[in-house]
Amino acid sequence: MTEYSYQQFCPLAKTSEVLGGRWTILLLSELLAGSTRFNDLRRAVPRMSPALLSKRLKELEESGILERVPSAKDAGIMEYRPTPSGLELKPILDAMSVWGHRWEGVEPQLGKLDAGLLMWNMRRKVIVDKLPQRRVVIQFMFPEQHEGENNYWFLIDPEKGTDLCCIDPGFDVDLYVRTDLRTMTAVYMGLESYAKAVEDGKLLLIGDSGLEKDMLSWLRLSRFACVEKQVA
């Protein structure tokens, strides 16, 4: 709940009270995207303090939008799962996201770059079945970024899926992807052509020839990449 009430019987007022708190919608979007653990949610909303994250999770639980349940895999670990009430919000949040992508200009959108958030979202888009059925390591390099934000690794396992590392995991790298953060964000969001970025030398892939051939053969773009912009 937000820290205020409209004191109205209107359902829209009630919805605004539940979802109107800062970070609440982004947090809920991440829950609906599949993150269930506190630390994963922290990585998805890195600018949100742990205290506020705990508060918002509790509010969503009290509102019946999520529930805390024991992990089916790890004893003693609790996870956050959307309830039927929470799941019903998914198409609403998807529509809000489409609207935001369609009506925000390219330059304002690319003026809000975040390497960690980009990599966190991109890791979901790896098509594991399109990769060799073994551990695959892909390193993304953003040379213009500060230390700690200039190197990321995808550890891809055919059974466990894709994990994101911000510290060198120590494994041999199968493919290096060298670019700048703006270009990678623009390509992922469908704001710039992958082929043109490669042709212009702004996106370099070095390593395993099968992986290097075409990144989009094993990496899907954002689901908003196909949304047509209505403003330049």
PDB file of C-alpha atoms in Angstrom:
ATOM      1  CA  MET A   1       0.000   0.000   0.000  1.00  0.00           C
ATOM      2  CA  THR A   2       1.068   3.593  -0.491  1.00  0.00           C
ATOM      3  CA  GLU A   3       1.443   5.860   2.527  1.00  0.00           C
ATOM      4  CA  TYR A   4      -1.850   7.567   1.732  1.00  0.00           C
ATOM      5  CA  SER A   5      -5.443   6.729   0.926  1.00  0.00           C
ATOM      6  CA  TYR A   6      -7.814   8.404  -1.500  1.00  0.00           C
ATOM      7  CA  GLN A   7     -10.706   7.516   0.834  1.00  0.00           C
ATOM      8  CA  GLN A   8     -12.882   6.623  -2.164  1.00  0.00           C
ATOM      9  CA  PHE A   9     -14.948   3.572  -3.065  1.00  0.00           C
ATOM     10  CA  CYS A  10     -13.688   3.812  -6.668  1.00  0.00           C
ATOM     11  CA  PRO A  11     -11.828   0.596  -7.684  1.00  0.00           C
ATOM     12  CA  LEU A  12      -9.241   2.651  -9.556  1.00  0.00           C
ATOM     13  CA  ALA A  13      -8.491   4.565  -6.368  1.00  0.00           C
ATOM     14  CA  LYS A  14      -7.982   1.272  -4.553  1.00  0.00           C
ATOM     15  CA  THR A  15      -5.666  -0.022  -7.286  1.00  0.00           C
ATOM     16  CA  SER A  16      -3.666   3.198  -7.155  1.00  0.00           C
ATOM     17  CA  GLU A  17      -3.275   2.835  -3.399  1.00  0.00           C
ATOM     18  CA  VAL A  18      -1.941  -0.706  -3.747  1.00  0.00           C
ATOM     19  CA  LEU A  19       0.373  -0.143  -6.722  1.00  0.00           C
ATOM     20  CA  GLY A  20       1.205   3.546  -6.434  1.00  0.00           C
ATOM     21  CA  GLY A  21       4.144   3.271  -4.037  1.00  0.00           C
ATOM     22  CA  ARG A  22       7.613   4.011  -5.385  1.00  0.00           C
ATOM     23  CA  TRP A  23       9.220   0.893  -6.946  1.00  0.00           C
ATOM     24  CA  THR A  24       6.091  -1.211  -6.392  1.00  0.00           C
ATOM     25  CA  ILE A  25       5.217  -1.685 -10.063  1.00  0.00           C
ATOM     26  CA  LEU A  26       8.820  -2.464 -11.047  1.00  0.00           C
ATOM     27  CA  LEU A  27       9.102  -4.938  -8.195  1.00  0.00           C
ATOM     28  CA  LEU A  28       5.853  -6.610  -9.162  1.00  0.00           C
ATOM     29  CA  SER A  29       6.978  -6.777 -12.798  1.00  0.00           C
ATOM     30  CA  GLU A  30      10.128  -8.629 -11.755  1.00  0.00           C
ATOM     31  CA  LEU A  31       8.107 -11.058  -9.642  1.00  0.00           C
ATOM     32  CA  LEU A  32       5.852 -11.739 -12.614  1.00  0.00           C
ATOM     33  CA  ALA A  33       8.934 -12.252 -14.790  1.00  0.00           C
ATOM     34  CA  GLY A  34       9.995 -15.142 -12.580  1.00  0.00           C
ATOM     35  CA  SER A  35      12.296 -13.844  -9.830  1.00  0.00           C
ATOM     36  CA  THR A  36      11.284 -15.366  -6.509  1.00  0.00           C
ATOM     37  CA  ARG A  37      14.138 -14.717  -4.076  1.00  0.00           C
ATOM     38  CA  PHE A  38      15.058 -11.582  -2.181  1.00  0.00           C
ATOM     39  CA  ASN A  39      18.599 -11.329  -3.561  1.00  0.00           C
ATOM     40  CA  ASP A  40      17.411 -11.792  -7.141  1.00  0.00           C
ATOM     41  CA  LEU A  41      14.834  -9.053  -6.649  1.00  0.00           C
ATOM     42  CA  ARG A  42      17.572  -6.787  -5.282  1.00  0.00           C
ATOM     43  CA  ARG A  43      19.596  -7.329  -8.452  1.00  0.00           C
ATOM     44  CA  ALA A  44      16.580  -6.478 -10.575  1.00  0.00           C
ATOM     45  CA  VAL A  45      15.933  -3.183  -8.749  1.00  0.00           C
ATOM     46  CA  PRO A  46      19.467  -2.227  -7.655  1.00  0.00           C
ATOM     47  CA  ARG A  47      18.584   1.363  -6.770  1.00  0.00           C
ATOM     48  CA  MET A  48      15.956   0.199  -4.274  1.00  0.00           C
ATOM     49  CA  SER A  49      17.235  -0.075  -0.697  1.00  0.00           C
ATOM     50  CA  PRO A  50      16.934  -3.486   1.009  1.00  0.00           C
ATOM     51  CA  ALA A  51      14.753  -1.929   3.709  1.00  0.00           C
ATOM     52  CA  LEU A  52      12.306  -0.505   1.183  1.00  0.00           C
ATOM     53  CA  LEU A  53      12.306  -3.769  -0.759  1.00  0.00           C
ATOM     54  CA  SER A  54      11.335  -5.645   2.402  1.00  0.00           C
ATOM     55  CA  LYS A  55       8.605  -3.106   3.093  1.00  0.00           C
ATOM     56  CA  ARG A  56       7.130  -3.311  -0.399  1.00  0.00           C
ATOM     57  CA  LEU A  57       7.178  -7.113  -0.358  1.00  0.00           C
ATOM     58  CA  LYS A  58       5.311  -7.096   2.939  1.00  0.00           C
ATOM     59  CA  GLU A  59       2.749  -4.633   1.552  1.00  0.00           C
ATOM     60  CA  LEU A  60       2.173  -6.780  -1.535  1.00  0.00           C
ATOM     61  CA  GLU A  61       1.751  -9.810   0.706  1.00  0.00           C
ATOM     62  CA  GLU A  62      -0.757  -7.992   2.910  1.00  0.00           C
ATOM     63  CA  SER A  63      -2.659  -6.941  -0.216  1.00  0.00           C
ATOM     64  CA  GLY A  64      -2.905 -10.571  -1.341  1.00  0.00           C
ATOM     65  CA  ILE A  65      -0.791 -10.010  -4.452  1.00  0.00           C
ATOM     66  CA  LEU A  66       2.032 -12.336  -3.442  1.00  0.00           C
ATOM     67  CA  GLU A  67       2.703 -15.012  -0.868  1.00  0.00           C
ATOM     68  CA  ARG A  68       5.799 -16.329   0.893  1.00  0.00           C
ATOM     69  CA  VAL A  69       6.298 -20.054   0.405  1.00  0.00           C
ATOM     70  CA  PRO A  70       9.104 -22.504   1.244  1.00  0.00           C
ATOM     71  CA  SER A  71      11.463 -23.224  -1.628  1.00  0.00           C
ATOM     72  CA  ALA A  72      10.859 -26.566  -3.290  1.00  0.00           C
ATOM     73  CA  LYS A  73      14.608 -26.911  -3.939  1.00  0.00           C
ATOM     74  CA  ASP A  74      16.428 -25.431  -0.944  1.00  0.00           C
ATOM     75  CA  ALA A  75      15.404 -26.214   2.632  1.00  0.00           C
ATOM     76  CA  GLY A  76      15.019 -23.191   4.889  1.00  0.00           C
ATOM     77  CA  ILE A  77      14.690 -20.743   2.005  1.00  0.00           C
ATOM     78  CA  MET A  78      11.513 -18.735   1.514  1.00  0.00           C
ATOM     79  CA  GLU A  79      10.405 -17.516  -1.893  1.00  0.00           C
ATOM     80  CA  TYR A  80       7.910 -14.915  -3.077  1.00  0.00           C
ATOM     81  CA  ARG A  81       5.255 -16.112  -5.499  1.00  0.00           C
ATOM     82  CA  PRO A  82       2.467 -14.130  -7.158  1.00  0.00           C
ATOM     83  CA  THR A  83      -1.032 -15.184  -6.140  1.00  0.00           C
ATOM     84  CA  PRO A  84      -3.876 -15.421  -8.668  1.00  0.00           C
ATOM     85  CA  SER A  85      -4.556 -11.770  -7.818  1.00  0.00           C
ATOM     86  CA  GLY A  86      -0.970 -10.881  -8.689  1.00  0.00           C
ATOM     87  CA  LEU A  87      -0.926 -12.935 -11.876  1.00  0.00           C
ATOM     88  CA  GLU A  88      -4.016 -11.082 -13.080  1.00  0.00           C
ATOM     89  CA  LEU A  89      -1.934  -7.887 -13.117  1.00  0.00           C
ATOM     90  CA  LYS A  90       0.549  -9.203 -15.705  1.00  0.00           C
ATOM     91  CA  PRO A  91      -1.306  -8.110 -18.876  1.00  0.00           C
ATOM     92  CA  ILE A  92      -1.938  -4.723 -17.253  1.00  0.00           C
ATOM     93  CA  LEU A  93       1.763  -4.175 -16.541  1.00  0.00           C
ATOM     94  CA  ASP A  94       2.663  -5.462 -20.013  1.00  0.00           C
ATOM     95  CA  ALA A  95       0.313  -2.897 -21.551  1.00  0.00           C
ATOM     96  CA  MET A  96       1.863  -0.133 -19.442  1.00  0.00           C
ATOM     97  CA  SER A  97       5.336  -1.183 -20.612  1.00  0.00           C
ATOM     98  CA  VAL A  98       4.275  -1.176 -24.264  1.00  0.00           C
ATOM     99  CA  TRP A  99       2.795   2.285 -23.840  1.00  0.00           C
ATOM    100  CA  GLY A 100       5.998   3.565 -22.232  1.00  0.00           C
ATOM    101  CA  HIS A 101       8.195   2.142 -24.998  1.00  0.00           C
ATOM    102  CA  ARG A 102       5.929   3.439 -27.761  1.00  0.00           C
ATOM    103  CA  TRP A 103       5.644   6.993 -26.468  1.00  0.00           C
ATOM    104  CA  GLU A 104       9.101   7.719 -25.078  1.00  0.00           C
ATOM    105  CA  GLY A 105      11.624   9.196 -27.498  1.00  0.00           C
ATOM    106  CA  VAL A 106      14.719   7.219 -28.441  1.00  0.00           C
ATOM    107  CA  GLU A 107      17.198   9.703 -26.990  1.00  0.00           C
ATOM    108  CA  PRO A 108      15.435  10.049 -23.616  1.00  0.00           C
ATOM    109  CA  GLN A 109      15.189   6.265 -23.401  1.00  0.00           C
ATOM    110  CA  LEU A 110      18.878   5.760 -24.210  1.00  0.00           C
ATOM    111  CA  GLY A 111      19.761   8.476 -21.724  1.00  0.00           C
ATOM    112  CA  LYS A 112      18.870   6.087 -18.896  1.00  0.00           C
ATOM    113  CA  LEU A 113      21.515   3.385 -19.313  1.00  0.00           C
ATOM    114  CA  ASP A 114      22.137   0.743 -16.661  1.00  0.00           C
ATOM    115  CA  ALA A 115      24.586  -2.052 -17.463  1.00  0.00           C
ATOM    116  CA  GLY A 116      23.602  -4.320 -14.581  1.00  0.00           C
ATOM    117  CA  LEU A 117      19.898  -4.048 -15.310  1.00  0.00           C
ATOM    118  CA  LEU A 118      20.461  -4.642 -19.034  1.00  0.00           C
ATOM    119  CA  MET A 119      22.484  -7.783 -18.378  1.00  0.00           C
ATOM    120  CA  TRP A 120      19.974  -9.027 -15.793  1.00  0.00           C
ATOM    121  CA  ASN A 121      17.186  -8.762 -18.357  1.00  0.00           C
ATOM    122  CA  MET A 122      19.248 -10.123 -21.259  1.00  0.00           C
ATOM    123  CA  ARG A 123      20.147 -13.272 -19.346  1.00  0.00           C
ATOM    124  CA  ARG A 124      16.477 -14.316 -19.545  1.00  0.00           C
ATOM    125  CA  LYS A 125      16.583 -14.100 -23.325  1.00  0.00           C
ATOM    126  CA  VAL A 126      19.322 -16.669 -23.905  1.00  0.00           C
ATOM    127  CA  ILE A 127      17.925 -19.575 -25.933  1.00  0.00           C
ATOM    128  CA  VAL A 128      19.738 -22.389 -24.163  1.00  0.00           C
ATOM    129  CA  ASP A 129      18.595 -25.035 -26.659  1.00  0.00           C
ATOM    130  CA  LYS A 130      20.392 -23.140 -29.439  1.00  0.00           C
ATOM    131  CA  LEU A 131      23.737 -23.459 -27.669  1.00  0.00           C
ATOM    132  CA  PRO A 132      26.072 -26.448 -27.321  1.00  0.00           C
ATOM    133  CA  GLN A 133      24.827 -28.898 -24.697  1.00  0.00           C
ATOM    134  CA  ARG A 134      27.621 -28.109 -22.270  1.00  0.00           C
ATOM    135  CA  ARG A 135      28.621 -25.190 -20.089  1.00  0.00           C
ATOM    136  CA  VAL A 136      28.979 -22.076 -22.232  1.00  0.00           C
ATOM    137  CA  VAL A 137      30.599 -18.863 -20.984  1.00  0.00           C
ATOM    138  CA  ILE A 138      29.950 -15.555 -22.720  1.00  0.00           C
ATOM    139  CA  GLN A 139      31.679 -12.361 -21.609  1.00  0.00           C
ATOM    140  CA  PHE A 140      30.190  -8.948 -22.363  1.00  0.00           C
ATOM    141  CA  MET A 141      32.669  -6.062 -22.275  1.00  0.00           C
ATOM    142  CA  PHE A 142      31.750  -2.383 -22.068  1.00  0.00           C
ATOM    143  CA  PRO A 143      35.172  -0.662 -22.132  1.00  0.00           C
ATOM    144  CA  GLU A 144      33.791   2.850 -21.541  1.00  0.00           C
ATOM    145  CA  GLN A 145      32.112   1.893 -18.261  1.00  0.00           C
ATOM    146  CA  HIS A 146      33.667   2.161 -14.806  1.00  0.00           C
ATOM    147  CA  GLU A 147      35.331  -0.848 -13.202  1.00  0.00           C
ATOM    148  CA  GLY A 148      32.709  -3.134 -11.749  1.00  0.00           C
ATOM    149  CA  GLU A 149      30.253  -2.222 -14.513  1.00  0.00           C
ATOM    150  CA  ASN A 150      32.373  -2.991 -17.570  1.00  0.00           C
ATOM    151  CA  ASN A 151      32.468  -6.798 -17.565  1.00  0.00           C
ATOM    152  CA  TYR A 152      29.688  -9.343 -17.195  1.00  0.00           C
ATOM    153  CA  TRP A 153      29.605 -13.086 -17.754  1.00  0.00           C
ATOM    154  CA  PHE A 154      26.777 -15.395 -18.752  1.00  0.00           C
ATOM    155  CA  LEU A 155      27.273 -18.922 -17.385  1.00  0.00           C
ATOM    156  CA  ILE A 156      24.938 -21.078 -19.404  1.00  0.00           C
ATOM    157  CA  ASP A 157      24.140 -24.629 -18.379  1.00  0.00           C
ATOM    158  CA  PRO A 158      21.829 -26.835 -20.477  1.00  0.00           C
ATOM    159  CA  GLU A 159      19.969 -27.960 -17.351  1.00  0.00           C
ATOM    160  CA  LYS A 160      20.203 -24.977 -14.973  1.00  0.00           C
ATOM    161  CA  GLY A 161      19.793 -22.198 -17.545  1.00  0.00           C
ATOM    162  CA  THR A 162      21.677 -18.889 -17.519  1.00  0.00           C
ATOM    163  CA  ASP A 163      23.373 -17.305 -14.545  1.00  0.00           C
ATOM    164  CA  LEU A 164      24.795 -13.770 -14.494  1.00  0.00           C
ATOM    165  CA  CYS A 165      28.177 -13.045 -12.907  1.00  0.00           C
ATOM    166  CA  CYS A 166      29.664  -9.624 -12.228  1.00  0.00           C
ATOM    167  CA  ILE A 167      32.988 -11.140 -11.115  1.00  0.00           C
ATOM    168  CA  ASP A 168      35.143 -13.329 -13.350  1.00  0.00           C
ATOM    169  CA  PRO A 169      33.964 -16.892 -12.656  1.00  0.00           C
ATOM    170  CA  GLY A 170      37.337 -18.272 -13.712  1.00  0.00           C
ATOM    171  CA  PHE A 171      36.145 -20.445 -16.601  1.00  0.00           C
ATOM    172  CA  ASP A 172      37.400 -20.337 -20.177  1.00  0.00           C
ATOM    173  CA  VAL A 173      35.330 -17.896 -22.223  1.00  0.00           C
ATOM    174  CA  ASP A 174      33.648 -19.281 -25.346  1.00  0.00           C
ATOM    175  CA  LEU A 175      32.606 -15.917 -26.777  1.00  0.00           C
ATOM    176  CA  TYR A 176      33.592 -12.300 -26.127  1.00  0.00           C
ATOM    177  CA  VAL A 177      31.053  -9.589 -26.951  1.00  0.00           C
ATOM    178  CA  ARG A 178      32.711  -6.169 -27.038  1.00  0.00           C
ATOM    179  CA  THR A 179      30.582  -3.080 -27.480  1.00  0.00           C
ATOM    180  CA  ASP A 180      29.459   0.076 -25.701  1.00  0.00           C
ATOM    181  CA  LEU A 181      26.501   0.119 -23.348  1.00  0.00           C
ATOM    182  CA  ARG A 182      24.439   2.456 -25.512  1.00  0.00           C
ATOM    183  CA  THR A 183      24.790   0.219 -28.567  1.00  0.00           C
ATOM    184  CA  MET A 184      23.976  -2.976 -26.654  1.00  0.00           C
ATOM    185  CA  THR A 185      20.918  -1.350 -25.086  1.00  0.00           C
ATOM    186  CA  ALA A 186      19.745   0.020 -28.437  1.00  0.00           C
ATOM    187  CA  VAL A 187      20.107  -3.362 -30.140  1.00  0.00           C
ATOM    188  CA  TYR A 188      18.367  -5.228 -27.312  1.00  0.00           C
ATOM    189  CA  MET A 189      15.459  -2.776 -27.259  1.00  0.00           C
ATOM    190  CA  GLY A 190      15.102  -2.839 -31.055  1.00  0.00           C
ATOM    191  CA  LEU A 191      16.189   0.791 -31.408  1.00  0.00           C
ATOM    192  CA  GLU A 192      19.167  -0.094 -33.594  1.00  0.00           C
ATOM    193  CA  SER A 193      19.737  -2.903 -36.064  1.00  0.00           C
ATOM    194  CA  TYR A 194      21.986  -5.712 -34.877  1.00  0.00           C
ATOM    195  CA  ALA A 195      23.344  -6.156 -38.403  1.00  0.00           C
ATOM    196  CA  LYS A 196      24.177  -2.454 -38.719  1.00  0.00           C
ATOM    197  CA  ALA A 197      25.898  -2.368 -35.328  1.00  0.00           C
ATOM    198  CA  VAL A 198      28.093  -5.285 -36.432  1.00  0.00           C
ATOM    199  CA  GLU A 199      28.729  -3.749 -39.848  1.00  0.00           C
ATOM    200  CA  ASP A 200      29.733  -0.413 -38.301  1.00  0.00           C
ATOM    201  CA  GLY A 201      32.149  -2.152 -35.942  1.00  0.00           C
ATOM    202  CA  LYS A 202      30.260  -1.050 -32.840  1.00  0.00           C
ATOM    203  CA  LEU A 203      29.449  -4.634 -31.851  1.00  0.00           C
ATOM    204  CA  LEU A 204      32.265  -7.186 -32.022  1.00  0.00           C
ATOM    205  CA  LEU A 205      31.922 -10.916 -31.388  1.00  0.00           C
ATOM    206  CA  ILE A 206      35.133 -12.909 -30.960  1.00  0.00           C
ATOM    207  CA  GLY A 207      35.452 -16.597 -30.149  1.00  0.00           C
ATOM    208  CA  ASP A 208      33.603 -19.797 -30.967  1.00  0.00           C
ATOM    209  CA  SER A 209      32.659 -19.572 -34.645  1.00  0.00           C
ATOM    210  CA  GLY A 210      29.265 -21.162 -34.068  1.00  0.00           C
ATOM    211  CA  LEU A 211      28.361 -18.621 -31.378  1.00  0.00           C
ATOM    212  CA  GLU A 212      29.986 -15.741 -33.220  1.00  0.00           C
ATOM    213  CA  LYS A 213      28.059 -16.305 -36.445  1.00  0.00           C
ATOM    214  CA  ASP A 214      24.899 -14.527 -35.296  1.00  0.00           C
ATOM    215  CA  MET A 215      24.160 -13.480 -31.743  1.00  0.00           C
ATOM    216  CA  LEU A 216      20.438 -13.279 -32.444  1.00  0.00           C
ATOM    217  CA  SER A 217      20.397 -17.007 -33.191  1.00  0.00           C
ATOM    218  CA  TRP A 218      20.808 -17.698 -29.448  1.00  0.00           C
ATOM    219  CA  LEU A 219      19.677 -14.425 -27.877  1.00  0.00           C
ATOM    220  CA  ARG A 220      16.171 -13.018 -28.174  1.00  0.00           C
ATOM    221  CA  LEU A 221      15.628  -9.275 -28.127  1.00  0.00           C
ATOM    222  CA  SER A 222      13.379  -7.498 -25.640  1.00  0.00           C
ATOM    223  CA  ARG A 223       9.700  -8.262 -26.074  1.00  0.00           C
ATOM    224  CA  PHE A 224       9.252  -4.552 -26.753  1.00  0.00           C
ATOM    225  CA  ALA A 225      11.699  -4.530 -29.670  1.00  0.00           C
ATOM    226  CA  CYS A 226       8.823  -5.099 -32.101  1.00  0.00           C
ATOM    227  CA  VAL A 227       6.754  -2.208 -30.682  1.00  0.00           C
ATOM    228  CA  GLU A 228       6.685   0.639 -33.174  1.00  0.00           C
ATOM    229  CA  LYS A 229       7.775   3.993 -31.813  1.00  0.00           C
ATOM    230  CA  GLN A 230       5.297   6.880 -32.143  1.00  0.00           C
ATOM    231  CA  VAL A 231       7.883   9.561 -31.319  1.00  0.00           C
ATOM    232  CA  ALA A 232      11.391  10.002 -32.638  1.00  0.00           C
TER     233      ALA A 232
END
